[in-house]
Amino acid sequence: MSNLDQEKKLLRVELRARRKIAHAEISDEAERVSAHIYEFIESGHSGVVAGYWAVGSEISIEPVLNRLCSEGIICALPVVVDRDAGLVFRRWQPGQELGSGPLGIRQPLEDAELVTPRLVLTPLLAFDTTGHRLGQGGGFYDRTLEKLRAQGDVTAVGIAYAAQQVDHVPHGPTDVKLNAVITEQEILRIG
């Protein structure tokens, strides 16, 4: 295991615990995060919005997706095709039946329409002010964002508690930076 991989592994352990504590202590903070997401979208983002189905102590953005759908915005959720590929996005609507993907994450069924998002809301374990994010370690979002950006303009926004901010996220050449991070405290736009 390389030094970078070891550094990321240790940081993941620490940040999973930190996010779990923040999630337990700040249960109503998700509403503030939601308000910041709406503000961010209303500031000029259009097109398909890709969210995620929260797992464990990740911030649930289901209420945000419900509202966006009710306003006529096309929403999507990520689908894991296989462990070595990036993600694809399938259209999602409130009440739609979801299946369980290879990693046990809820995702739209195969008959849901494939869509290409222009805004990707992504969960994370840690972030820094330069736009680096630490995910779960599979590289799914990194591979996917790289592919989407090669096809056109896409904005990647991390969704997190402020307690998940660190001074420096260890990163390598395959780690893709975020355009912004939204927490209960702020919208951090990254230059």
PDB file of N, CA and C in Angstrom, residues 7 9 13 35 37-39 52-53 56-57 71 90-91 96 100 137 153 161-162 165-167 170 183:
ATOM      1  N   GLU A   7      -2.394   7.115   3.884  1.00  0.00           N
ATOM      2  CA  GLU A   7      -2.838   8.402   4.430  1.00  0.00           C
ATOM      3  C   GLU A   7      -4.347   8.571   4.241  1.00  0.00           C
ATOM      4  N   LYS A   9      -6.540   6.130   3.850  1.00  0.00           N
ATOM      5  CA  LYS A   9      -7.226   5.127   4.674  1.00  0.00           C
ATOM      6  C   LYS A   9      -7.387   5.622   6.110  1.00  0.00           C
ATOM      7  N   VAL A  13     -11.053   6.675   8.243  1.00  0.00           N
ATOM      8  CA  VAL A  13     -11.480   6.179   9.556  1.00  0.00           C
ATOM      9  C   VAL A  13     -11.847   7.348  10.459  1.00  0.00           C
ATOM     10  N   ALA A  35     -31.453  24.277   2.087  1.00  0.00           N
ATOM     11  CA  ALA A  35     -31.652  25.676   1.689  1.00  0.00           C
ATOM     12  C   ALA A  35     -30.475  26.178   0.859  1.00  0.00           C
ATOM     13  N   ILE A  37     -28.515  24.289  -0.984  1.00  0.00           N
ATOM     14  CA  ILE A  37     -28.564  23.613  -2.290  1.00  0.00           C
ATOM     15  C   ILE A  37     -29.523  24.350  -3.216  1.00  0.00           C
ATOM     16  N   TYR A  38     -30.718  24.692  -2.710  1.00  0.00           N
ATOM     17  CA  TYR A  38     -31.681  25.449  -3.536  1.00  0.00           C
ATOM     18  C   TYR A  38     -31.073  26.767  -3.990  1.00  0.00           C
ATOM     19  N   GLU A  39     -30.420  27.462  -3.068  1.00  0.00           N
ATOM     20  CA  GLU A  39     -29.790  28.747  -3.392  1.00  0.00           C
ATOM     21  C   GLU A  39     -28.749  28.569  -4.502  1.00  0.00           C
ATOM     22  N   TYR A  52     -27.909  11.690  -4.779  1.00  0.00           N
ATOM     23  CA  TYR A  52     -27.496  10.379  -4.289  1.00  0.00           C
ATOM     24  C   TYR A  52     -28.498   9.944  -3.235  1.00  0.00           C
ATOM     25  N   TRP A  53     -28.547   8.658  -2.965  1.00  0.00           N
ATOM     26  CA  TRP A  53     -29.386   8.111  -1.909  1.00  0.00           C
ATOM     27  C   TRP A  53     -28.485   7.923  -0.699  1.00  0.00           C
ATOM     28  N   GLY A  56     -26.006   5.496   5.713  1.00  0.00           N
ATOM     29  CA  GLY A  56     -25.419   5.740   7.029  1.00  0.00           C
ATOM     30  C   GLY A  56     -25.567   7.181   7.463  1.00  0.00           C
ATOM     31  N   SER A  57     -24.450   7.825   7.779  1.00  0.00           N
ATOM     32  CA  SER A  57     -24.486   9.192   8.299  1.00  0.00           C
ATOM     33  C   SER A  57     -24.334  10.260   7.213  1.00  0.00           C
ATOM     34  N   GLU A  71     -40.804  20.780  -9.098  1.00  0.00           N
ATOM     35  CA  GLU A  71     -40.641  22.019  -9.855  1.00  0.00           C
ATOM     36  C   GLU A  71     -40.300  21.762 -11.323  1.00  0.00           C
ATOM     37  N   ARG A  90     -29.372   7.451 -13.808  1.00  0.00           N
ATOM     38  CA  ARG A  90     -30.707   7.133 -14.297  1.00  0.00           C
ATOM     39  C   ARG A  90     -31.702   8.082 -13.647  1.00  0.00           C
ATOM     40  N   ARG A  91     -32.686   8.456 -14.453  1.00  0.00           N
ATOM     41  CA  ARG A  91     -33.710   9.386 -13.980  1.00  0.00           C
ATOM     42  C   ARG A  91     -34.415   8.807 -12.755  1.00  0.00           C
ATOM     43  N   GLN A  96     -40.574   6.311  -6.913  1.00  0.00           N
ATOM     44  CA  GLN A  96     -40.074   5.315  -7.860  1.00  0.00           C
ATOM     45  C   GLN A  96     -39.411   4.163  -7.104  1.00  0.00           C
ATOM     46  N   SER A 100     -31.183  -2.522  -5.348  1.00  0.00           N
ATOM     47  CA  SER A 100     -29.936  -2.460  -4.595  1.00  0.00           C
ATOM     48  C   SER A 100     -28.789  -2.767  -5.547  1.00  0.00           C
ATOM     49  N   GLY A 137     -13.414   5.581  -1.266  1.00  0.00           N
ATOM     50  CA  GLY A 137     -12.208   4.876  -1.692  1.00  0.00           C
ATOM     51  C   GLY A 137     -12.345   4.077  -2.969  1.00  0.00           C
ATOM     52  N   ASP A 153     -19.719  20.674 -20.036  1.00  0.00           N
ATOM     53  CA  ASP A 153     -19.728  21.399 -18.773  1.00  0.00           C
ATOM     54  C   ASP A 153     -20.523  20.641 -17.713  1.00  0.00           C
ATOM     55  N   TYR A 161     -21.214  18.062   6.203  1.00  0.00           N
ATOM     56  CA  TYR A 161     -21.282  18.879   7.407  1.00  0.00           C
ATOM     57  C   TYR A 161     -19.993  19.693   7.477  1.00  0.00           C
ATOM     58  N   ALA A 162     -20.050  20.877   8.057  1.00  0.00           N
ATOM     59  CA  ALA A 162     -18.854  21.709   8.205  1.00  0.00           C
ATOM     60  C   ALA A 162     -17.760  20.963   8.971  1.00  0.00           C
ATOM     61  N   GLN A 165     -14.720  19.305   7.164  1.00  0.00           N
ATOM     62  CA  GLN A 165     -13.644  20.054   6.518  1.00  0.00           C
ATOM     63  C   GLN A 165     -12.327  19.765   7.221  1.00  0.00           C
ATOM     64  N   VAL A 166     -11.291  19.550   6.425  1.00  0.00           N
ATOM     65  CA  VAL A 166      -9.941  19.334   6.941  1.00  0.00           C
ATOM     66  C   VAL A 166      -9.006  20.330   6.255  1.00  0.00           C
ATOM     67  N   ASP A 167      -7.824  20.496   6.816  1.00  0.00           N
ATOM     68  CA  ASP A 167      -6.856  21.432   6.230  1.00  0.00           C
ATOM     69  C   ASP A 167      -6.378  20.966   4.861  1.00  0.00           C
ATOM     70  N   PRO A 170      -5.425  14.421   1.236  1.00  0.00           N
ATOM     71  CA  PRO A 170      -4.388  13.815   0.402  1.00  0.00           C
ATOM     72  C   PRO A 170      -4.980  13.480  -0.968  1.00  0.00           C
ATOM     73  N   THR A 183     -22.382  23.092   2.903  1.00  0.00           N
ATOM     74  CA  THR A 183     -22.549  22.601   4.272  1.00  0.00           C
ATOM     75  C   THR A 183     -23.730  23.330   4.901  1.00  0.00           C
TER      76      THR A 183
END
